[in-house]
PDB file of C-alpha atoms in Angstrom:
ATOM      1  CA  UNK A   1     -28.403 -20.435 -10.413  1.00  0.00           C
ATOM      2  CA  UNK A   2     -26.616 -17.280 -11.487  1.00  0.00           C
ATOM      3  CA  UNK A   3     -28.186 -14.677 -13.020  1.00  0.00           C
ATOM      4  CA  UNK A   4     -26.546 -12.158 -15.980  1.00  0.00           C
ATOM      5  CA  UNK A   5     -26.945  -8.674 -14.799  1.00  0.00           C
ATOM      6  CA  UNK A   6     -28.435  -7.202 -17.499  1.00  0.00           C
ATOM      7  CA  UNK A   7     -25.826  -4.363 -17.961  1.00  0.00           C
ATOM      8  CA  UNK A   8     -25.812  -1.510 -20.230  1.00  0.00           C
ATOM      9  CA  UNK A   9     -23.157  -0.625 -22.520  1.00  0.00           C
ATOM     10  CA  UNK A  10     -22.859   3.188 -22.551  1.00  0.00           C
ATOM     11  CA  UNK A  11     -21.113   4.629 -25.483  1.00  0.00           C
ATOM     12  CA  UNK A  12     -19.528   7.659 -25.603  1.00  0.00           C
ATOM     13  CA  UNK A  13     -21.591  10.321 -27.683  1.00  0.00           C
ATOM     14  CA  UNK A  14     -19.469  12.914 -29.731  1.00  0.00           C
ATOM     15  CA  UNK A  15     -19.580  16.354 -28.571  1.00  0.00           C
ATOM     16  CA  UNK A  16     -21.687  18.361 -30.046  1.00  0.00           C
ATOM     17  CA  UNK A  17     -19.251  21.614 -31.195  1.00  0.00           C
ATOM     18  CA  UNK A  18     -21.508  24.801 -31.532  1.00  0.00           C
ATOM     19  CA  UNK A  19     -19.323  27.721 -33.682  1.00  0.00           C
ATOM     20  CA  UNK A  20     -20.760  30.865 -34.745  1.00  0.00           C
ATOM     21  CA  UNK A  21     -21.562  30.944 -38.457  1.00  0.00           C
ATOM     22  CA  UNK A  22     -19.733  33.202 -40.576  1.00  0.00           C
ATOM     23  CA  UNK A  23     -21.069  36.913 -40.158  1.00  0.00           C
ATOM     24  CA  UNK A  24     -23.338  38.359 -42.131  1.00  0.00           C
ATOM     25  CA  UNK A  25     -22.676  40.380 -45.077  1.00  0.00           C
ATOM     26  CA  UNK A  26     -24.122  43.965 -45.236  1.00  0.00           C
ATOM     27  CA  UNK A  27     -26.049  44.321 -49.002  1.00  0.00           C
ATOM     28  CA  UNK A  28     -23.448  45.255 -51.612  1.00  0.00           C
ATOM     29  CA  UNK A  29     -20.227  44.587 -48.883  1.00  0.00           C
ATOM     30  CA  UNK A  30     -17.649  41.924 -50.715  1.00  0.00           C
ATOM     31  CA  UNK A  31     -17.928  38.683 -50.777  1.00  0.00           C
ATOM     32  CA  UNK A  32     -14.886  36.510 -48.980  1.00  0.00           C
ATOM     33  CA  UNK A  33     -14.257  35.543 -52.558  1.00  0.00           C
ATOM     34  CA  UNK A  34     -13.942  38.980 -53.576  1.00  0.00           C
ATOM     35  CA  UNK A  35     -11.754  40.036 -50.974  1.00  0.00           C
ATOM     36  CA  UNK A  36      -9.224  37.112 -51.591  1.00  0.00           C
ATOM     37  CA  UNK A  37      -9.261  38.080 -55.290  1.00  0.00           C
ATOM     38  CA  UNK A  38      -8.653  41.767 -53.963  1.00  0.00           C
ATOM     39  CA  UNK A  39      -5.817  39.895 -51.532  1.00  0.00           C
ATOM     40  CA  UNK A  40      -4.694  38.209 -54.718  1.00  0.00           C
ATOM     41  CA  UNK A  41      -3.690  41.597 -56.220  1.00  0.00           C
ATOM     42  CA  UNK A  42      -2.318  43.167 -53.615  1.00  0.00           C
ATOM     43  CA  UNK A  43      -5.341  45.730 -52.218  1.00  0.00           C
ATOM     44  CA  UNK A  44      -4.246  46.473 -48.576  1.00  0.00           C
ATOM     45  CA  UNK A  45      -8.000  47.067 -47.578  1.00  0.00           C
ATOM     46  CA  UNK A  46      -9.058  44.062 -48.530  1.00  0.00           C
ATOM     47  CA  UNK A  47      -6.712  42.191 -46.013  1.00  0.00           C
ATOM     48  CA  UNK A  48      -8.389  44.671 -43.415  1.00  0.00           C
ATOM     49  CA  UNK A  49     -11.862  43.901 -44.308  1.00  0.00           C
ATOM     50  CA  UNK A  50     -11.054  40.381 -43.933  1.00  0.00           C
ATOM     51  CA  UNK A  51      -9.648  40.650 -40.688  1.00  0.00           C
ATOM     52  CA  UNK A  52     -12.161  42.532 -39.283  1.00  0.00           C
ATOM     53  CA  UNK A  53     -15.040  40.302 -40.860  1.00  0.00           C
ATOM     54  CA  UNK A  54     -13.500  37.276 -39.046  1.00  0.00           C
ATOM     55  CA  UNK A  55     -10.706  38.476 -36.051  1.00  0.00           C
ATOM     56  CA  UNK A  56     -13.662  37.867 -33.585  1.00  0.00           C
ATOM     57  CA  UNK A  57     -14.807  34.158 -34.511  1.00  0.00           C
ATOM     58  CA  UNK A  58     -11.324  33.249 -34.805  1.00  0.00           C
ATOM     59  CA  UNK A  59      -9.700  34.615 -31.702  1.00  0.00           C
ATOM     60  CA  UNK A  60     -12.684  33.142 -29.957  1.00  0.00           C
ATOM     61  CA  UNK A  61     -11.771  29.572 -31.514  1.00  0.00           C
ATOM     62  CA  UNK A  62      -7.756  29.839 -30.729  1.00  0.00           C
ATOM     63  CA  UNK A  63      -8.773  30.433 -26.819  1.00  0.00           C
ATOM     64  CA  UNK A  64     -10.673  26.805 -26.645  1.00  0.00           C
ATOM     65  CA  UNK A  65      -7.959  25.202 -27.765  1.00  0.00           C
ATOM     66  CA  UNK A  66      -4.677  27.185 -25.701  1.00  0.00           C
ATOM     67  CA  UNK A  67      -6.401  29.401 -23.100  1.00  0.00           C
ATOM     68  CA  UNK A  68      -3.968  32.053 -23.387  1.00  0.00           C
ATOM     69  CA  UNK A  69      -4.725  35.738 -24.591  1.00  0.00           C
ATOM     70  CA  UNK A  70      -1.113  37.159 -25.369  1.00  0.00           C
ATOM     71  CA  UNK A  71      -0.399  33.662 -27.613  1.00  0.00           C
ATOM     72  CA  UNK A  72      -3.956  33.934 -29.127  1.00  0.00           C
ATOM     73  CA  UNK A  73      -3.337  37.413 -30.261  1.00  0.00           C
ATOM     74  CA  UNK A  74       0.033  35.730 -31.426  1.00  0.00           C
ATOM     75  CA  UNK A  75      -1.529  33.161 -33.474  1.00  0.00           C
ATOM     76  CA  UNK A  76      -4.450  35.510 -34.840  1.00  0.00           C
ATOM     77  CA  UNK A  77      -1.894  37.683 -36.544  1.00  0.00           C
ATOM     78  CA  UNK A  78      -0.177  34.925 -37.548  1.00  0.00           C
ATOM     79  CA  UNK A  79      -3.380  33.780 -39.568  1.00  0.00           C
ATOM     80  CA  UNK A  80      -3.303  36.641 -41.330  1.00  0.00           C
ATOM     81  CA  UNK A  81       0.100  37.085 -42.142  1.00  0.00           C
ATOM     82  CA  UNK A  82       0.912  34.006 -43.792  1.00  0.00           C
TER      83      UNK A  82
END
């Protein structure tokens, strides 16, 4: 007589992907909305703040995916160009 092995089927668990959450806002500092309204009409600082709110979380995110600092850089000011 043959016996079934008694196998297990293994499946392939997703990835858990751990990303910072957005930072935290000082009390009174502008909202994102704000600063895209501020974006919307043209206010120069506002563009700054928002870069330096997120620069960090999304530089970090651009080197998991192409492990390369000058093209990171590249594609950061991109982002914020556009």
């Amino acid at each position: 007589m043959h016996r079934k092995a008694n196998k297990r089927v293994r499946t392939a668990r997703p990835k858990t992907r751990h990303f910072s959450p957005p930072p935290r806002l000082e009390p009174g500092a502008p909202t994102d909305l704000d600063l895209m309204r501020a974006i919307q009409a043209a206010d120069p600082e506002a563009l700054s703040q928002l870069y330096d709110r997120y620069n960090g979380i999304l530089k970090a995110l651009i080197l998991r995916v192409i492990h390369n600092e000058a093209e990171a850089d590249d594609l950061l000011q991109e982002i914020f160009m556009e």
